[in-house]
mmCIF file of C-alpha atoms in Angstrom:
data_model
loop_
_atom_site.group_PDB
_atom_site.id
_atom_site.type_symbol
_atom_site.label_atom_id
_atom_site.label_comp_id
_atom_site.label_asym_id
_atom_site.label_seq_id
_atom_site.Cartn_x
_atom_site.Cartn_y
_atom_site.Cartn_z
ATOM 1 C CA UNK A 1 113.779 115.779 107.441
ATOM 2 C CA UNK A 2 115.679 118.964 108.270
ATOM 3 C CA UNK A 3 113.584 122.073 107.547
ATOM 4 C CA UNK A 4 116.488 123.601 105.565
ATOM 5 C CA UNK A 5 116.750 120.845 102.934
ATOM 6 C CA UNK A 6 116.524 121.786 99.254
ATOM 7 C CA UNK A 7 114.829 119.076 97.195
ATOM 8 C CA UNK A 8 116.249 118.303 93.749
ATOM 9 C CA UNK A 9 113.629 118.657 91.022
ATOM 10 C CA UNK A 10 115.933 118.258 88.036
ATOM 11 C CA UNK A 11 119.672 117.754 87.588
ATOM 12 C CA UNK A 12 121.585 118.453 84.387
ATOM 13 C CA UNK A 13 125.187 117.412 83.789
ATOM 14 C CA UNK A 14 126.891 120.264 81.976
ATOM 15 C CA UNK A 15 130.485 119.028 81.904
ATOM 16 C CA UNK A 16 132.597 116.040 82.834
ATOM 17 C CA UNK A 17 136.365 116.562 82.746
ATOM 18 C CA UNK A 18 139.609 115.072 84.029
ATOM 19 C CA UNK A 19 139.175 116.692 87.451
ATOM 20 C CA UNK A 20 135.732 118.233 87.884
ATOM 21 C CA UNK A 21 132.141 117.631 86.862
ATOM 22 C CA UNK A 22 129.613 120.461 86.687
ATOM 23 C CA UNK A 23 125.885 120.082 87.325
ATOM 24 C CA UNK A 24 123.072 122.601 87.288
ATOM 25 C CA UNK A 25 120.237 121.590 89.573
ATOM 26 C CA UNK A 26 116.698 122.937 89.894
ATOM 27 C CA UNK A 27 115.786 122.808 93.562
ATOM 28 C CA UNK A 28 112.689 123.333 95.651
ATOM 29 C CA UNK A 29 113.513 125.710 98.520
ATOM 30 C CA UNK A 30 112.190 125.341 102.091
ATOM 31 C CA UNK A 31 109.465 127.935 101.283
ATOM 32 C CA UNK A 32 108.256 125.940 98.255
ATOM 33 C CA UNK A 33 109.729 128.277 95.646
ATOM 34 C CA UNK A 34 112.314 127.063 93.151
ATOM 35 C CA UNK A 35 115.875 128.117 92.427
ATOM 36 C CA UNK A 36 118.970 126.908 90.550
ATOM 37 C CA UNK A 37 122.193 125.591 92.098
ATOM 38 C CA UNK A 38 125.519 125.188 90.312
ATOM 39 C CA UNK A 39 127.446 122.257 91.730
ATOM 40 C CA UNK A 40 131.046 121.181 91.089
ATOM 41 C CA UNK A 41 131.882 117.541 91.846
ATOM 42 C CA UNK A 42 135.518 116.835 92.725
ATOM 43 C CA UNK A 43 137.221 113.542 93.715
ATOM 44 C CA UNK A 44 138.587 114.981 96.996
ATOM 45 C CA UNK A 45 142.186 115.473 97.994
ATOM 46 C CA UNK A 46 144.809 115.111 100.667
ATOM 47 C CA UNK A 47 147.336 117.622 101.979
ATOM 48 C CA UNK A 48 150.379 116.938 104.101
ATOM 49 C CA UNK A 49 152.306 119.000 106.682
ATOM 50 C CA UNK A 50 155.773 117.469 106.223
ATOM 51 C CA UNK A 51 158.276 118.179 109.010
ATOM 52 C CA UNK A 52 161.933 117.211 108.567
ATOM 53 C CA UNK A 53 164.048 115.688 111.339
ATOM 54 C CA UNK A 54 165.536 119.179 111.814
ATOM 55 C CA UNK A 55 162.023 120.569 112.420
ATOM 56 C CA UNK A 56 161.698 122.367 109.070
ATOM 57 C CA UNK A 57 158.525 122.494 106.996
ATOM 58 C CA UNK A 58 158.669 121.227 103.409
ATOM 59 C CA UNK A 59 156.663 123.308 100.913
ATOM 60 C CA UNK A 60 156.122 123.167 97.162
ATOM 61 C CA UNK A 61 156.094 126.058 94.701
ATOM 62 C CA UNK A 62 153.848 125.419 91.734
ATOM 63 C CA UNK A 63 151.950 127.215 89.010
ATOM 64 C CA UNK A 64 148.206 127.383 89.561
ATOM 65 C CA UNK A 65 146.432 127.893 86.252
ATOM 66 C CA UNK A 66 143.155 128.899 87.954
ATOM 67 C CA UNK A 67 145.012 131.849 89.538
ATOM 68 C CA UNK A 68 147.518 132.450 86.709
ATOM 69 C CA UNK A 69 150.302 132.611 89.286
ATOM 70 C CA UNK A 70 152.796 130.597 91.291
ATOM 71 C CA UNK A 71 151.787 129.688 94.863
ATOM 72 C CA UNK A 72 153.734 128.150 97.713
ATOM 73 C CA UNK A 73 151.676 125.409 99.393
ATOM 74 C CA UNK A 74 151.957 122.335 101.549
ATOM 75 C CA UNK A 75 152.135 119.211 99.341
ATOM 76 C CA UNK A 76 148.715 118.020 98.189
ATOM 77 C CA UNK A 77 147.053 115.890 95.601
ATOM 78 C CA UNK A 78 143.796 114.411 94.400
ATOM 79 C CA UNK A 79 142.430 111.085 95.558
ATOM 80 C CA UNK A 80 142.600 108.336 92.964
ATOM 81 C CA UNK A 81 139.464 106.234 92.580
ATOM 82 C CA UNK A 82 139.209 103.705 95.406
ATOM 83 C CA UNK A 83 142.395 104.923 97.100
ATOM 84 C CA UNK A 84 142.437 105.389 100.895
ATOM 85 C CA UNK A 85 143.312 108.998 101.869
ATOM 86 C CA UNK A 86 146.312 107.829 103.943
ATOM 87 C CA UNK A 87 147.746 105.974 100.924
ATOM 88 C CA UNK A 88 147.208 109.075 98.766
ATOM 89 C CA UNK A 89 148.999 111.189 101.373
ATOM 90 C CA UNK A 90 151.993 108.819 101.424
ATOM 91 C CA UNK A 91 152.113 108.724 97.615
ATOM 92 C CA UNK A 92 151.797 112.493 97.182
ATOM 93 C CA UNK A 93 154.449 113.189 99.826
ATOM 94 C CA UNK A 94 156.838 110.865 98.024
ATOM 95 C CA UNK A 95 156.023 112.203 94.536
ATOM 96 C CA UNK A 96 156.219 115.879 95.449
ATOM 97 C CA UNK A 97 159.094 115.889 97.941
ATOM 98 C CA UNK A 98 160.994 112.622 97.333
ATOM 99 C CA UNK A 99 160.578 111.793 101.028
ATOM 100 C CA UNK A 100 158.909 109.155 103.159
ATOM 101 C CA UNK A 101 157.656 109.896 106.698
ATOM 102 C CA UNK A 102 158.326 107.806 109.809
ATOM 103 C CA UNK A 103 154.891 108.786 111.106
ATOM 104 C CA UNK A 104 151.809 110.052 109.329
ATOM 105 C CA UNK A 105 148.826 111.172 111.372
ATOM 106 C CA UNK A 106 145.386 112.458 110.311
ATOM 107 C CA UNK A 107 144.648 115.913 111.780
ATOM 108 C CA UNK A 108 141.400 117.136 110.267
ATOM 109 C CA UNK A 109 139.294 116.954 107.129
ATOM 110 C CA UNK A 110 137.284 119.819 105.663
ATOM 111 C CA UNK A 111 135.299 120.888 102.623
ATOM 112 C CA UNK A 112 137.109 123.723 100.869
ATOM 113 C CA UNK A 113 134.200 125.498 99.129
ATOM 114 C CA UNK A 114 130.850 124.156 100.356
ATOM 115 C CA UNK A 115 128.988 126.951 98.544
ATOM 116 C CA UNK A 116 129.629 125.437 95.119
ATOM 117 C CA UNK A 117 131.910 122.370 95.320
ATOM 118 C CA UNK A 118 132.165 119.066 97.188
ATOM 119 C CA UNK A 119 135.977 118.943 97.388
ATOM 120 C CA UNK A 120 136.929 117.394 100.747
ATOM 121 C CA UNK A 121 140.568 117.701 101.887
ATOM 122 C CA UNK A 122 142.104 115.290 104.393
ATOM 123 C CA UNK A 123 145.014 116.886 106.215
ATOM 124 C CA UNK A 124 147.905 114.801 107.572
ATOM 125 C CA UNK A 125 150.930 115.569 109.732
ATOM 126 C CA UNK A 126 154.065 113.787 108.467
ATOM 127 C CA UNK A 127 157.086 113.654 110.752
ATOM 128 C CA UNK A 128 160.556 112.169 110.619
ATOM 129 C CA UNK A 129 161.052 112.601 106.866
ATOM 130 C CA UNK A 130 163.617 110.440 105.096
ATOM 131 C CA UNK A 131 164.952 111.154 101.620
ATOM 132 C CA UNK A 132 164.297 108.225 99.275
ATOM 133 C CA UNK A 133 166.949 107.013 96.842
ATOM 134 C CA UNK A 134 164.352 105.563 94.494
ATOM 135 C CA UNK A 135 161.653 108.237 94.806
ATOM 136 C CA UNK A 136 158.713 107.893 92.454
ATOM 137 C CA UNK A 137 158.251 110.782 90.081
ATOM 138 C CA UNK A 138 155.561 113.389 89.618
ATOM 139 C CA UNK A 139 152.656 113.090 87.221
ATOM 140 C CA UNK A 140 153.789 114.045 83.739
ATOM 141 C CA UNK A 141 151.916 117.377 83.866
ATOM 142 C CA UNK A 142 153.200 118.386 87.329
ATOM 143 C CA UNK A 143 156.189 120.685 87.880
ATOM 144 C CA UNK A 144 157.173 121.885 91.355
ATOM 145 C CA UNK A 145 160.075 123.426 93.285
ATOM 146 C CA UNK A 146 160.692 122.126 96.802
ATOM 147 C CA UNK A 147 161.485 124.469 99.715
ATOM 148 C CA UNK A 148 162.496 123.752 103.306
ATOM 149 C CA UNK A 149 161.616 126.603 105.641
ATOM 150 C CA UNK A 150 161.190 127.431 109.292
ATOM 151 C CA UNK A 151 157.738 128.280 110.624
ATOM 152 C CA UNK A 152 158.812 131.943 110.866
ATOM 153 C CA UNK A 153 159.862 131.948 107.204
ATOM 154 C CA UNK A 154 156.545 130.355 106.226
ATOM 155 C CA UNK A 155 154.600 132.975 108.202
ATOM 156 C CA UNK A 156 156.529 135.706 106.350
ATOM 157 C CA UNK A 157 155.532 134.080 103.049
ATOM 158 C CA UNK A 158 151.900 134.164 104.214
ATOM 159 C CA UNK A 159 152.290 137.861 105.040
ATOM 160 C CA UNK A 160 153.680 138.488 101.513
ATOM 161 C CA UNK A 161 150.934 136.348 99.939
ATOM 162 C CA UNK A 162 153.391 133.883 98.412
ATOM 163 C CA UNK A 163 151.476 131.438 100.627
ATOM 164 C CA UNK A 164 147.856 132.277 99.925
ATOM 165 C CA UNK A 165 145.583 129.239 100.207
ATOM 166 C CA UNK A 166 143.277 127.902 102.920
ATOM 167 C CA UNK A 167 144.895 124.511 103.627
ATOM 168 C CA UNK A 168 148.401 126.013 103.954
ATOM 169 C CA UNK A 169 147.131 128.909 106.117
ATOM 170 C CA UNK A 170 145.391 126.313 108.312
ATOM 171 C CA UNK A 171 148.598 124.249 108.492
ATOM 172 C CA UNK A 172 150.699 127.239 109.606
ATOM 173 C CA UNK A 173 148.173 128.143 112.298
ATOM 174 C CA UNK A 174 148.183 124.487 113.402
ATOM 175 C CA UNK A 175 151.968 124.573 113.781
ATOM 176 C CA UNK A 176 151.771 127.888 115.681
ATOM 177 C CA UNK A 177 149.170 126.500 118.068
ATOM 178 C CA UNK A 178 151.204 123.325 118.570
ATOM 179 C CA UNK A 179 154.277 125.388 119.356
ATOM 180 C CA UNK A 180 152.451 127.638 121.818
ATOM 181 C CA UNK A 181 150.939 124.599 123.536
ATOM 182 C CA UNK A 182 154.398 122.990 123.718
ATOM 183 C CA UNK A 183 153.293 119.864 121.839
ATOM 184 C CA UNK A 184 156.202 119.793 119.424
ATOM 185 C CA UNK A 185 158.324 116.664 119.355
ATOM 186 C CA UNK A 186 161.363 118.645 118.237
ATOM 187 C CA UNK B 1 159.280 134.698 83.666
ATOM 188 C CA UNK B 2 159.030 131.998 86.325
ATOM 189 C CA UNK B 3 160.184 128.592 85.017
ATOM 190 C CA UNK B 4 156.976 126.957 86.321
ATOM 191 C CA UNK B 5 154.523 129.055 84.266
ATOM 192 C CA UNK B 6 152.005 127.285 82.018
ATOM 193 C CA UNK B 7 151.274 129.251 78.862
ATOM 194 C CA UNK B 8 147.674 129.365 77.609
ATOM 195 C CA UNK B 9 147.378 128.115 74.045
ATOM 196 C CA UNK B 10 143.596 128.062 73.809
ATOM 197 C CA UNK B 11 140.790 128.849 76.217
ATOM 198 C CA UNK B 12 137.209 127.629 75.846
ATOM 199 C CA UNK B 13 134.313 128.898 77.922
ATOM 200 C CA UNK B 14 132.140 125.877 78.750
ATOM 201 C CA UNK B 15 129.601 127.451 81.115
ATOM 202 C CA UNK B 16 128.624 130.770 82.588
ATOM 203 C CA UNK B 17 126.149 130.662 85.487
ATOM 204 C CA UNK B 18 124.836 132.743 88.383
ATOM 205 C CA UNK B 19 127.851 131.916 90.536
ATOM 206 C CA UNK B 20 130.587 130.161 88.571
ATOM 207 C CA UNK B 21 132.099 130.119 85.108
ATOM 208 C CA UNK B 22 133.908 127.077 83.758
ATOM 209 C CA UNK B 23 136.780 127.183 81.268
ATOM 210 C CA UNK B 24 138.862 124.444 79.716
ATOM 211 C CA UNK B 25 142.321 125.645 78.780
ATOM 212 C CA UNK B 26 144.994 124.035 76.620
ATOM 213 C CA UNK B 27 148.329 124.918 78.177
ATOM 214 C CA UNK B 28 151.978 124.569 77.260
ATOM 215 C CA UNK B 29 153.848 123.003 80.201
ATOM 216 C CA UNK B 30 157.338 124.038 81.337
ATOM 217 C CA UNK B 31 158.799 121.061 79.381
ATOM 218 C CA UNK B 32 157.117 122.163 76.130
ATOM 219 C CA UNK B 33 154.430 119.461 76.161
ATOM 220 C CA UNK B 34 150.743 120.332 76.288
ATOM 221 C CA UNK B 35 147.974 119.519 78.754
ATOM 222 C CA UNK B 36 144.440 120.583 79.629
ATOM 223 C CA UNK B 37 143.359 122.554 82.704
ATOM 224 C CA UNK B 38 139.815 122.886 84.022
ATOM 225 C CA UNK B 39 139.309 126.265 85.662
ATOM 226 C CA UNK B 40 136.360 127.531 87.718
ATOM 227 C CA UNK B 41 135.997 131.311 87.989
ATOM 228 C CA UNK B 42 134.211 132.584 91.103
ATOM 229 C CA UNK B 43 133.497 136.183 92.237
ATOM 230 C CA UNK B 44 135.218 135.694 95.610
ATOM 231 C CA UNK B 45 133.662 135.830 99.046
ATOM 232 C CA UNK B 46 133.923 137.059 102.605
ATOM 233 C CA UNK B 47 133.522 135.206 105.884
ATOM 234 C CA UNK B 48 133.059 136.677 109.321
ATOM 235 C CA UNK B 49 133.961 135.472 112.841
ATOM 236 C CA UNK B 50 131.189 137.210 114.824
ATOM 237 C CA UNK B 51 131.734 137.443 118.582
ATOM 238 C CA UNK B 52 128.911 138.671 120.834
ATOM 239 C CA UNK B 53 129.460 140.991 123.806
ATOM 240 C CA UNK B 54 129.205 137.881 125.985
ATOM 241 C CA UNK B 55 132.113 136.301 124.063
ATOM 242 C CA UNK B 56 130.011 133.766 122.166
ATOM 243 C CA UNK B 57 130.516 132.827 118.522
ATOM 244 C CA UNK B 58 127.599 133.257 116.109
ATOM 245 C CA UNK B 59 127.250 130.463 113.543
ATOM 246 C CA UNK B 60 124.786 129.677 110.772
ATOM 247 C CA UNK B 61 123.257 126.310 109.881
ATOM 248 C CA UNK B 62 122.424 126.013 106.218
ATOM 249 C CA UNK B 63 121.797 123.454 103.527
ATOM 250 C CA UNK B 64 124.674 123.020 101.080
ATOM 251 C CA UNK B 65 123.403 121.572 97.817
ATOM 252 C CA UNK B 66 126.928 120.638 96.655
ATOM 253 C CA UNK B 67 127.215 118.350 99.703
ATOM 254 C CA UNK B 68 123.515 117.374 99.965
ATOM 255 C CA UNK B 69 123.634 118.112 103.698
ATOM 256 C CA UNK B 70 123.326 120.788 106.343
ATOM 257 C CA UNK B 71 126.563 122.376 107.589
ATOM 258 C CA UNK B 72 127.271 124.734 110.465
ATOM 259 C CA UNK B 73 129.598 127.537 109.334
ATOM 260 C CA UNK B 74 130.697 131.037 110.174
ATOM 261 C CA UNK B 75 128.583 133.574 108.220
ATOM 262 C CA UNK B 76 129.821 134.107 104.659
ATOM 263 C CA UNK B 77 128.731 135.413 101.317
ATOM 264 C CA UNK B 78 129.806 136.190 97.791
ATOM 265 C CA UNK B 79 131.214 139.545 96.713
ATOM 266 C CA UNK B 80 128.857 141.600 94.610
ATOM 267 C CA UNK B 81 130.395 143.230 91.543
ATOM 268 C CA UNK B 82 132.421 146.292 92.524
ATOM 269 C CA UNK B 83 131.733 145.835 96.246
ATOM 270 C CA UNK B 84 134.607 146.262 98.725
ATOM 271 C CA UNK B 85 135.149 143.096 100.817
ATOM 272 C CA UNK B 86 134.643 145.021 104.091
ATOM 273 C CA UNK B 87 131.246 146.272 102.863
ATOM 274 C CA UNK B 88 130.297 142.719 101.840
ATOM 275 C CA UNK B 89 131.309 141.466 105.283
ATOM 276 C CA UNK B 90 129.148 144.089 107.027
ATOM 277 C CA UNK B 91 126.204 143.329 104.726
ATOM 278 C CA UNK B 92 126.475 139.537 105.094
ATOM 279 C CA UNK B 93 126.812 139.765 108.880
ATOM 280 C CA UNK B 94 123.658 141.853 109.019
ATOM 281 C CA UNK B 95 121.720 139.665 106.559
ATOM 282 C CA UNK B 96 122.650 136.337 108.127
ATOM 283 C CA UNK B 97 122.649 137.212 111.830
ATOM 284 C CA UNK B 98 120.603 140.421 112.137
ATOM 285 C CA UNK B 99 123.568 142.040 113.915
ATOM 286 C CA UNK B 100 125.965 144.914 113.381
ATOM 287 C CA UNK B 101 129.520 144.872 114.781
ATOM 288 C CA UNK B 102 131.193 147.664 116.739
ATOM 289 C CA UNK B 103 134.503 146.647 115.190
ATOM 290 C CA UNK B 104 135.327 144.700 112.051
ATOM 291 C CA UNK B 105 138.929 143.756 111.335
ATOM 292 C CA UNK B 106 140.501 141.910 108.395
ATOM 293 C CA UNK B 107 142.451 138.824 109.550
ATOM 294 C CA UNK B 108 143.571 136.953 106.443
ATOM 295 C CA UNK B 109 142.567 136.181 102.875
ATOM 296 C CA UNK B 110 143.088 132.862 101.122
ATOM 297 C CA UNK B 111 142.214 130.910 98.000
ATOM 298 C CA UNK B 112 140.014 127.966 98.909
ATOM 299 C CA UNK B 113 140.795 125.526 96.053
ATOM 300 C CA UNK B 114 143.760 126.759 94.007
ATOM 301 C CA UNK B 115 143.921 123.447 92.125
ATOM 302 C CA UNK B 116 140.768 124.187 90.146
ATOM 303 C CA UNK B 117 139.096 127.446 91.260
ATOM 304 C CA UNK B 118 139.989 131.090 91.857
ATOM 305 C CA UNK B 119 137.631 131.668 94.811
ATOM 306 C CA UNK B 120 139.361 134.040 97.260
ATOM 307 C CA UNK B 121 137.874 134.389 100.758
ATOM 308 C CA UNK B 122 138.495 137.455 102.906
ATOM 309 C CA UNK B 123 138.136 136.637 106.593
ATOM 310 C CA UNK B 124 137.054 139.278 109.139
ATOM 311 C CA UNK B 125 136.789 139.351 112.911
ATOM 312 C CA UNK B 126 133.593 141.122 114.082
ATOM 313 C CA UNK B 127 133.343 142.104 117.726
ATOM 314 C CA UNK B 128 130.817 143.876 119.915
ATOM 315 C CA UNK B 129 127.722 142.632 118.070
ATOM 316 C CA UNK B 130 124.494 144.600 118.407
ATOM 317 C CA UNK B 131 121.074 143.242 117.421
ATOM 318 C CA UNK B 132 119.451 145.473 114.811
ATOM 319 C CA UNK B 133 115.768 146.406 115.017
ATOM 320 C CA UNK B 134 115.543 146.966 111.278
ATOM 321 C CA UNK B 135 117.795 144.139 110.063
ATOM 322 C CA UNK B 136 117.915 143.640 106.304
ATOM 323 C CA UNK B 137 116.745 140.254 105.153
ATOM 324 C CA UNK B 138 118.430 137.334 103.427
ATOM 325 C CA UNK B 139 118.499 136.774 99.708
ATOM 326 C CA UNK B 140 115.257 135.168 98.607
ATOM 327 C CA UNK B 141 116.934 131.781 98.050
ATOM 328 C CA UNK B 142 118.781 131.736 101.393
ATOM 329 C CA UNK B 143 117.505 129.955 104.508
ATOM 330 C CA UNK B 144 119.590 129.706 107.671
ATOM 331 C CA UNK B 145 119.304 128.959 111.403
ATOM 332 C CA UNK B 146 121.402 131.093 113.747
ATOM 333 C CA UNK B 147 123.324 129.570 116.678
ATOM 334 C CA UNK B 148 125.292 131.195 119.491
ATOM 335 C CA UNK B 149 127.925 128.880 120.934
ATOM 336 C CA UNK B 150 131.025 128.867 123.077
ATOM 337 C CA UNK B 151 134.371 127.981 121.506
ATOM 338 C CA UNK B 152 134.239 124.599 123.294
ATOM 339 C CA UNK B 153 130.806 123.874 121.826
ATOM 340 C CA UNK B 154 132.063 124.832 118.356
ATOM 341 C CA UNK B 155 135.107 122.536 118.730
ATOM 342 C CA UNK B 156 132.742 119.693 119.649
ATOM 343 C CA UNK B 157 130.738 120.400 116.480
ATOM 344 C CA UNK B 158 133.996 120.196 114.491
ATOM 345 C CA UNK B 159 134.755 116.861 116.146
ATOM 346 C CA UNK B 160 131.258 115.598 115.149
ATOM 347 C CA UNK B 161 131.648 117.002 111.595
ATOM 348 C CA UNK B 162 128.639 119.298 111.953
ATOM 349 C CA UNK B 163 131.282 121.973 111.325
ATOM 350 C CA UNK B 164 133.214 120.623 108.372
ATOM 351 C CA UNK B 165 134.582 123.387 106.149
ATOM 352 C CA UNK B 166 137.983 125.046 105.788
ATOM 353 C CA UNK B 167 137.099 128.660 106.660
ATOM 354 C CA UNK B 168 135.211 127.646 109.839
ATOM 355 C CA UNK B 169 137.970 125.210 110.885
ATOM 356 C CA UNK B 170 140.470 128.049 110.346
ATOM 357 C CA UNK B 171 138.299 130.421 112.385
ATOM 358 C CA UNK B 172 138.083 128.005 115.335
ATOM 359 C CA UNK B 173 141.846 127.492 115.313
ATOM 360 C CA UNK B 174 142.279 131.283 115.157
ATOM 361 C CA UNK B 175 140.101 131.674 118.281
ATOM 362 C CA UNK B 176 142.005 128.880 120.060
ATOM 363 C CA UNK B 177 145.350 130.498 119.265
ATOM 364 C CA UNK B 178 144.070 133.919 120.388
ATOM 365 C CA UNK B 179 142.863 132.412 123.660
ATOM 366 C CA UNK B 180 146.145 130.603 124.324
ATOM 367 C CA UNK B 181 148.095 133.780 123.568
ATOM 368 C CA UNK B 182 145.779 135.732 125.900
ATOM 369 C CA UNK B 183 144.775 138.224 123.205
ATOM 370 C CA UNK B 184 141.047 138.037 123.901
ATOM 371 C CA UNK B 185 139.250 141.253 124.743
ATOM 372 C CA UNK B 186 136.653 139.399 126.761
#
């Protein structure tokens, strides 16, 4: 066993909600002493970098209650129970932007906040977007504006902190790197 | 007021711990209907990309209770009350790696999980590391291994999911982009 492992002595469920569960755990540290850990359980999520046929990036503006402000982000959504991340990505892209992609490719997955939460995000690149006539609608408690921007416009939004979250910052850097390396299809 | 704003009708504090606070909020949606939001409050954090004089990246291996596994990450730590992020970054770099940096520069800040938490991470680039004789020690419940790796070695760890979190993935992409653009000092 790894010498850094913290052994669980006791685990108490504090809260179980629509999205998150909260546990407080008593752990035994590598030096034998004890401590407490607060742990948020989350179903995981997907995020999509949607690129139109004209090479523009599709973003969503939405209100984030945790921040009490509107953010501009790449489309994203929680995994439903038993759903494959790729299926979630296709569904969320359609719900949030009304588009379907000709190709959808997994780029990377990462934990967003390993210090206190187990949320894992799977990031996909979606290219060749087509507007759907019969697009499925958003969840009944979701309200978003859709934007189509160039990479330069998105980088300006990052500068102004209209874009201000990790997955979208990662996505913009990914597109910059792809451009510099000349790997764009456009 | 922005047409996407969700108005708080009622706010209940469910939990207040060492690290996080959990609230459940009843909100009025843009269409007048009501819904519930689960919100985690977090003090915010810093993360540091520490580069040695030889151009290597310093990483920390640590156990993450929320994931029940060891992760390799760039050094990071929570903001103390009233502490400036730059001071936190200098302190955490010293505590986790035993080094001080000749230069420390803010790169970007981002929210890690805007869907349910307000954790904001401030990311710094630390160059010209010097080993301290009288390094301050870790918090009493922190245990880490220190690694010095090349960017290629770090990218392999990302591939193998030993590196598996958003801030470290962002940091590696940042170093790749800097290398491609020829902006390295080394």
